[in-house]
Short mmCIF file of C-alpha atoms and ligand atoms in Angstrom, two decimals:
data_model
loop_
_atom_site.label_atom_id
_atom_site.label_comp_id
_atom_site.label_asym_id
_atom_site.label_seq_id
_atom_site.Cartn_x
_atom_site.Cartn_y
_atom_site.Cartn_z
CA UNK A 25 0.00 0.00 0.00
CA UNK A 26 1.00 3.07 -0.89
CA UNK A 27 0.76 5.36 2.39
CA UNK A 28 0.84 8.98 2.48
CA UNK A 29 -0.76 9.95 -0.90
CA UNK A 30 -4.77 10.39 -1.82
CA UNK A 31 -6.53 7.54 -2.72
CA UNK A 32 -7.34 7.60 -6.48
CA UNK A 33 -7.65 3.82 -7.78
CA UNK A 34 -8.66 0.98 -5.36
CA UNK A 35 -7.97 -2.29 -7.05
CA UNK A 36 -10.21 -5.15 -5.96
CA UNK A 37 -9.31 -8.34 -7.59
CA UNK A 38 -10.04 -11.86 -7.03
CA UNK A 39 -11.89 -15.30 -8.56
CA UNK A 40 -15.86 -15.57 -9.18
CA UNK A 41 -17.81 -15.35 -5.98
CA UNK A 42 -15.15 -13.89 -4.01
CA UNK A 43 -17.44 -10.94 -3.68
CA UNK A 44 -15.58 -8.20 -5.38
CA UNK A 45 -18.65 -6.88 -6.72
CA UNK A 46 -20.45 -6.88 -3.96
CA UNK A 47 -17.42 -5.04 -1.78
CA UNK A 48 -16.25 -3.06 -4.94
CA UNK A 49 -19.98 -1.42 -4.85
CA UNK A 50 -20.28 -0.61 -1.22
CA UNK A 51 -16.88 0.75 -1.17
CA UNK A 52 -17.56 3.36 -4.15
CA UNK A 53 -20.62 4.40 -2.18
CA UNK A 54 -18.75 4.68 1.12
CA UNK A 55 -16.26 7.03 -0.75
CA UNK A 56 -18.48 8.42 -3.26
CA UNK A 57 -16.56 6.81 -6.32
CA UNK A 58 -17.08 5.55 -9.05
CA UNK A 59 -18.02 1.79 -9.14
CA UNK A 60 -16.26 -0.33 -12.13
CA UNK A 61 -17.34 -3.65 -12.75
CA UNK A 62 -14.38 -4.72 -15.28
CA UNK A 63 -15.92 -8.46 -15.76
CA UNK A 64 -19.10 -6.88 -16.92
CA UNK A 65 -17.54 -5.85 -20.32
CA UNK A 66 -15.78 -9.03 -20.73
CA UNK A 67 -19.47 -9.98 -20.38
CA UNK A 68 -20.86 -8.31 -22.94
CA UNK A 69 -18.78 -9.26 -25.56
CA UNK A 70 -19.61 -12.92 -24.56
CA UNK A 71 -23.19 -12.12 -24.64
CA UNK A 72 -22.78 -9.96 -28.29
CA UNK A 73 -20.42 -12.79 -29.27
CA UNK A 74 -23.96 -15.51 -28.65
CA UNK A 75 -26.34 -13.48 -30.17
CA UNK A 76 -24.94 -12.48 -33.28
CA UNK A 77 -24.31 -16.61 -33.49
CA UNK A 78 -20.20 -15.84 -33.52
CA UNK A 79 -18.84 -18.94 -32.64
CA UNK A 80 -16.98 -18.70 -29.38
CA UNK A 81 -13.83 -20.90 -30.62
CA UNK A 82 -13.35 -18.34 -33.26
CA UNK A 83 -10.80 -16.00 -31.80
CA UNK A 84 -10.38 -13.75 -35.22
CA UNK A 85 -14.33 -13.11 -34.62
CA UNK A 86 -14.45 -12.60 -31.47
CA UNK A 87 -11.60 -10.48 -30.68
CA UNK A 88 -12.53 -8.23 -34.09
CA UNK A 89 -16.30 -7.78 -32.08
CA UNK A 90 -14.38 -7.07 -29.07
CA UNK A 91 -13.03 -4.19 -30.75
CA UNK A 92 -15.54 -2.55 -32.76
CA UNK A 93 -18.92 -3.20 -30.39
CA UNK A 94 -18.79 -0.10 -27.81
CA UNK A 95 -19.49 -1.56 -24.67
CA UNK A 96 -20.73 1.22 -21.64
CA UNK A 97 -20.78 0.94 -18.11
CA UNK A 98 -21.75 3.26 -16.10
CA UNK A 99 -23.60 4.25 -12.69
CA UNK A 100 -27.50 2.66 -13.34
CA UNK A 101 -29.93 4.57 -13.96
CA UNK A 102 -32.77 1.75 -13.36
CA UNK A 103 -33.87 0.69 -9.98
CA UNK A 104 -34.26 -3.06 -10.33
CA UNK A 105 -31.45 -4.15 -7.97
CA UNK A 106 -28.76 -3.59 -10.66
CA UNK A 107 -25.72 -1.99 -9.50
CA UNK A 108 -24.64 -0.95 -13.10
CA UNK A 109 -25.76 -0.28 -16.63
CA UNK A 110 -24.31 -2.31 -19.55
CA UNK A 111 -24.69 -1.20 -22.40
CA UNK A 112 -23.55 -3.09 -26.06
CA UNK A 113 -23.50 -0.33 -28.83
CA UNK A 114 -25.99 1.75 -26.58
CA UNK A 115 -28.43 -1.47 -25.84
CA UNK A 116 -29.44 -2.53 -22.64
CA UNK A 117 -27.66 -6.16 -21.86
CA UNK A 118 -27.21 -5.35 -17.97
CA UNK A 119 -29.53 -8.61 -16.73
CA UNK A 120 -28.41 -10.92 -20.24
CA UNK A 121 -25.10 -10.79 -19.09
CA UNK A 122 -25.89 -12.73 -16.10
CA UNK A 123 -27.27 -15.08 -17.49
CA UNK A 124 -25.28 -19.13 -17.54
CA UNK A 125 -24.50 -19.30 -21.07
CA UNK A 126 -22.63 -15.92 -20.36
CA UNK A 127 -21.48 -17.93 -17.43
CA UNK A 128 -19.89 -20.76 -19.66
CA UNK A 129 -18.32 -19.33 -22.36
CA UNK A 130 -17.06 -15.90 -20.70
CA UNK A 131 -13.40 -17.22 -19.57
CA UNK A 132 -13.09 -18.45 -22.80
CA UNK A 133 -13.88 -14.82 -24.43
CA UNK A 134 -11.52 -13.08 -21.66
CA UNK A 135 -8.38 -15.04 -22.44
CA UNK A 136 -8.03 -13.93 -26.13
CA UNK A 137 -5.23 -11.71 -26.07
CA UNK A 138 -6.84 -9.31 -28.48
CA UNK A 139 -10.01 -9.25 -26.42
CA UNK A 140 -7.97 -8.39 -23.21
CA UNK A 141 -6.26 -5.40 -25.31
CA UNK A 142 -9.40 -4.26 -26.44
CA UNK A 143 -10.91 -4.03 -22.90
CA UNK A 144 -7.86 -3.24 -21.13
CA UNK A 145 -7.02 0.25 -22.79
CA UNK A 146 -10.48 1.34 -22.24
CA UNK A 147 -10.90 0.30 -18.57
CA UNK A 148 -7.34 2.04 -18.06
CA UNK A 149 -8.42 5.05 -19.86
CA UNK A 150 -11.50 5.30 -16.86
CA UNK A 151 -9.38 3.94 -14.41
CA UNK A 152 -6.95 6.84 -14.52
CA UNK A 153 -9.33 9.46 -14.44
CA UNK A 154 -9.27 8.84 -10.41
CA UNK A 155 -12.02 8.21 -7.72
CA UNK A 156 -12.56 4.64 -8.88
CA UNK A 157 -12.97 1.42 -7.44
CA UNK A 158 -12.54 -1.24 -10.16
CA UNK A 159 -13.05 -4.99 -10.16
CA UNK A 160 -11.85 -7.59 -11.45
CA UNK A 161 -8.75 -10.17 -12.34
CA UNK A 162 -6.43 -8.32 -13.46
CA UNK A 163 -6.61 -4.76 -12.38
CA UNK A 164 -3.55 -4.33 -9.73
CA UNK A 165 -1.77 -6.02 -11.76
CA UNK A 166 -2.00 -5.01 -15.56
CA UNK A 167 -4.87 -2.90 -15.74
CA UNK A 168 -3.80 0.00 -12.79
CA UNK A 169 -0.69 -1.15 -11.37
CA UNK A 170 -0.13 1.98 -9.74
CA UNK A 171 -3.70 1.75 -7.91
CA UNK A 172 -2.59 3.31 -4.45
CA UNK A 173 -4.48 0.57 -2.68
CA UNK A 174 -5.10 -3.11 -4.22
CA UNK A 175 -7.08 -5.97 -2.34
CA UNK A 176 -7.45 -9.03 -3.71
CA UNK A 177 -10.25 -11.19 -2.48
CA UNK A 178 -10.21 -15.21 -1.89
CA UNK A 179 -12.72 -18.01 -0.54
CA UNK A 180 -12.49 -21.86 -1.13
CA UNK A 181 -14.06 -22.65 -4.21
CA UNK A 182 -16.74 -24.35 -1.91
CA UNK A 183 -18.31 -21.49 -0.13
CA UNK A 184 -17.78 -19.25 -3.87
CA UNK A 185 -20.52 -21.84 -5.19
CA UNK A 186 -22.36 -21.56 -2.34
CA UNK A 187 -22.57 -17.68 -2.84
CA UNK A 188 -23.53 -18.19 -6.42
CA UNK A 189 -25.93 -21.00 -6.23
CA UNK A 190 -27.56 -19.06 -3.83
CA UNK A 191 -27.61 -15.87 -5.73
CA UNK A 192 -28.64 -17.74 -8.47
CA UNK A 193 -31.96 -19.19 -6.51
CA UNK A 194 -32.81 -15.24 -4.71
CA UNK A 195 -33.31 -14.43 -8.73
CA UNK A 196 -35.69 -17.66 -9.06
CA UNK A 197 -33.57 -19.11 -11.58
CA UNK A 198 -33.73 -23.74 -11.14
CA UNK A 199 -30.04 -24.23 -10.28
CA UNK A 200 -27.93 -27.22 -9.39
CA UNK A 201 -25.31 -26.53 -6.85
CA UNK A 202 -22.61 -29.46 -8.27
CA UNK A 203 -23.10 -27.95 -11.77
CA UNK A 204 -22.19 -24.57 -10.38
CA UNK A 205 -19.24 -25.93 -8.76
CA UNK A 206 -17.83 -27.93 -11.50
CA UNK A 207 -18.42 -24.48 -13.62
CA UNK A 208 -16.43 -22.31 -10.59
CA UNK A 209 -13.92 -24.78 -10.70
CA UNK A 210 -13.58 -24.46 -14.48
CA UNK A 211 -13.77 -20.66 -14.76
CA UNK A 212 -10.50 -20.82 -11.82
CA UNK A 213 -8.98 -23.09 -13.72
CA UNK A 214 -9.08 -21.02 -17.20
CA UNK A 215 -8.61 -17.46 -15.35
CA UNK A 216 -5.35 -18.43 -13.25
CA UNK A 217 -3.94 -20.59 -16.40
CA UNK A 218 -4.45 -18.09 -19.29
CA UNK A 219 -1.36 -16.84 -20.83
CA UNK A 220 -2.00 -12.82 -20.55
CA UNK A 221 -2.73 -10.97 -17.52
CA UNK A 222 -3.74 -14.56 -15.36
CA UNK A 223 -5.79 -14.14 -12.33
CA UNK A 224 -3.33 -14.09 -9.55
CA UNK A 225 -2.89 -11.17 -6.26
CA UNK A 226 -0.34 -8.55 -7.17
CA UNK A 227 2.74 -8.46 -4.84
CA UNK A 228 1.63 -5.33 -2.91
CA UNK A 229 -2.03 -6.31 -3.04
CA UNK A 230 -3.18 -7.01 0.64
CA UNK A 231 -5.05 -10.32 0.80
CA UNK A 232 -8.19 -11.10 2.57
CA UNK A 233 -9.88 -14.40 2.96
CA UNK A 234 -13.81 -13.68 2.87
CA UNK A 235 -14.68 -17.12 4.09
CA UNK A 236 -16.82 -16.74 7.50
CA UNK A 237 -16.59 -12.76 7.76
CA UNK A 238 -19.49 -10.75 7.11
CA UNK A 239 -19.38 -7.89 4.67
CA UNK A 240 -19.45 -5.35 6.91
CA UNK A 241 -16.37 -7.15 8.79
CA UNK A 242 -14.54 -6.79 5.60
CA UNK A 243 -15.80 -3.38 4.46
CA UNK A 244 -14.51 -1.97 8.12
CA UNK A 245 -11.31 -3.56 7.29
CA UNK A 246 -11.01 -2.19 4.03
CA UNK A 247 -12.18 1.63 5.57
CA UNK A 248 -9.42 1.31 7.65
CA UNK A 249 -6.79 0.72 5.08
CA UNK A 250 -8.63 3.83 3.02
CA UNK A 251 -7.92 5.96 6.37
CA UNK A 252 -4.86 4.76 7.18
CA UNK A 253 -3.03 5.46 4.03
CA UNK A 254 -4.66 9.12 3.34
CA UNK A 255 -2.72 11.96 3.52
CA UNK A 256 -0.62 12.04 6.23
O1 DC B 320 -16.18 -11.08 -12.33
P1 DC B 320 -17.00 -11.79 -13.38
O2 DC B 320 -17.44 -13.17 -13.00
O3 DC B 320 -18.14 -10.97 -13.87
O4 DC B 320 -15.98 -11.94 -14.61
C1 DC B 320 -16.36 -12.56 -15.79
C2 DC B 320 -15.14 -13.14 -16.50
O5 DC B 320 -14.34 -12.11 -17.03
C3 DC B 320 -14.24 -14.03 -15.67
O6 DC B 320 -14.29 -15.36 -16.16
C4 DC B 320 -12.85 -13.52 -15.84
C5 DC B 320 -12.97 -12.37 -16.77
N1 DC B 320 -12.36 -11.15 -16.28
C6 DC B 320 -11.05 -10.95 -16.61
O7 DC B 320 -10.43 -11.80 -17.21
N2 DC B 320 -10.44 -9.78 -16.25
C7 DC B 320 -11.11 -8.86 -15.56
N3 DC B 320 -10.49 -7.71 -15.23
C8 DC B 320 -12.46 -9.06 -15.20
C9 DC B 320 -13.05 -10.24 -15.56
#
């Protein structure tokens, strides 16, 4: 951590279900920053990538959509529990994107090289504007490796099932909790393998195992890092 200097990137990286989102979000609002839900975009080219019937295992295509579609997110501006608007070329995708073929195909999509350049400048380009918080895999490590403060986030694949199956079942989706944990362990397996920007903790990110702490436990924590490395 970087002490002494203003907070202007937080960097909050870790696998599926570790609940970067979920801290990410309640962090911006603590500090009145901007929330920045990197996965999201690697999202909605998955989900662009499906309907225009672009076949997944076709990097050339994929990567070429990934750089022409104009992908948004931004603060939402509908109250249905959402805590961002996606947009693809200025349509509304923020729910589709959740949905499990998104699920299955997205860490496929996100280790093309040319899809993580794509994505990459453009979440740097927001990233340095300042008062961010910005999720993801990669973001204290390639995307803002100057963030002043990076966290990266961990829980046992186990319990980051758990969390999604039963996210999955609030939104009264039919879910099976083995299939979701064969997918999380598939998803870990292609993030932390891929050949650019693999999910892994930066050196100077601080590390926090979420497994049986509440959110406001880890929030607290995280506040107190904020505070203790503001200017001094
Ligand atoms: O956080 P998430 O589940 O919405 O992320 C979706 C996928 O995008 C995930 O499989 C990994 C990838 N991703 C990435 O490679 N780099 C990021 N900065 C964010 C997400």
């Amino acid at each position: 951590m970087d002490k002494g200097k203003k907070i202007k990137a937080i960097a909050i990286d870790g696998p599926a279900g570790s609940g970067k989102s979920t801290i990410a979000k309640l962090l911006a609002n603590e500090l009145g920053y901007l929330f920045f839900d990197t996965g999201g975009m690697y999202r909605a080219v998955t989900w662009e990538a499906l309907c225009r019937n672009i076949p997944i295992d076709d990097q050339a295509r994929v990567t070429s959509l990934a750089e022409n579609v104009q992908i948004d997110v931004r603060a939402p501006t509908v109250d249905d529990g959402r805590s961002s608007d996606v947009l693809a070329d200025g349509k509304d995708i923020t729910w589709d994107i959740r949905r499990p073929e998104v699920d299955e195909n997205v860490s496929i999509v996100s280790a093309y090289p040319g899809v993580r350049k794509a994505l990459t400048a453009q979440q740097r380009r927001i990233g340095l504007r300042g008062n961010v918080v910005m999720a993801g895999r990669d973001i204290g490590t390639v995307v803002l490796p100057d963030a002043e403060l990076k966290i990266y986030l961990d829980a046992s694949v186990e319990e980051r099932a758990r969390r999604r199956f039963l996210e999955r079942q609030s939104r009264g989706e039919m879910v099976d909790f083995d299939e979701i944990l064969e997918m999380m362990h598939r998803r870990d397996s292609i993030d932390s393998t891929r050949e650019v920007a693999p999910l892994c903790a930066a050196e100077d990110a601080v590390v926090i195992d979420t497994e049986r702490k509440s959110i406001s436990q880890i929030l607290d924590y995280i506040m107190s890092l904020v505070n203790t490395s503001l200017v001094v």
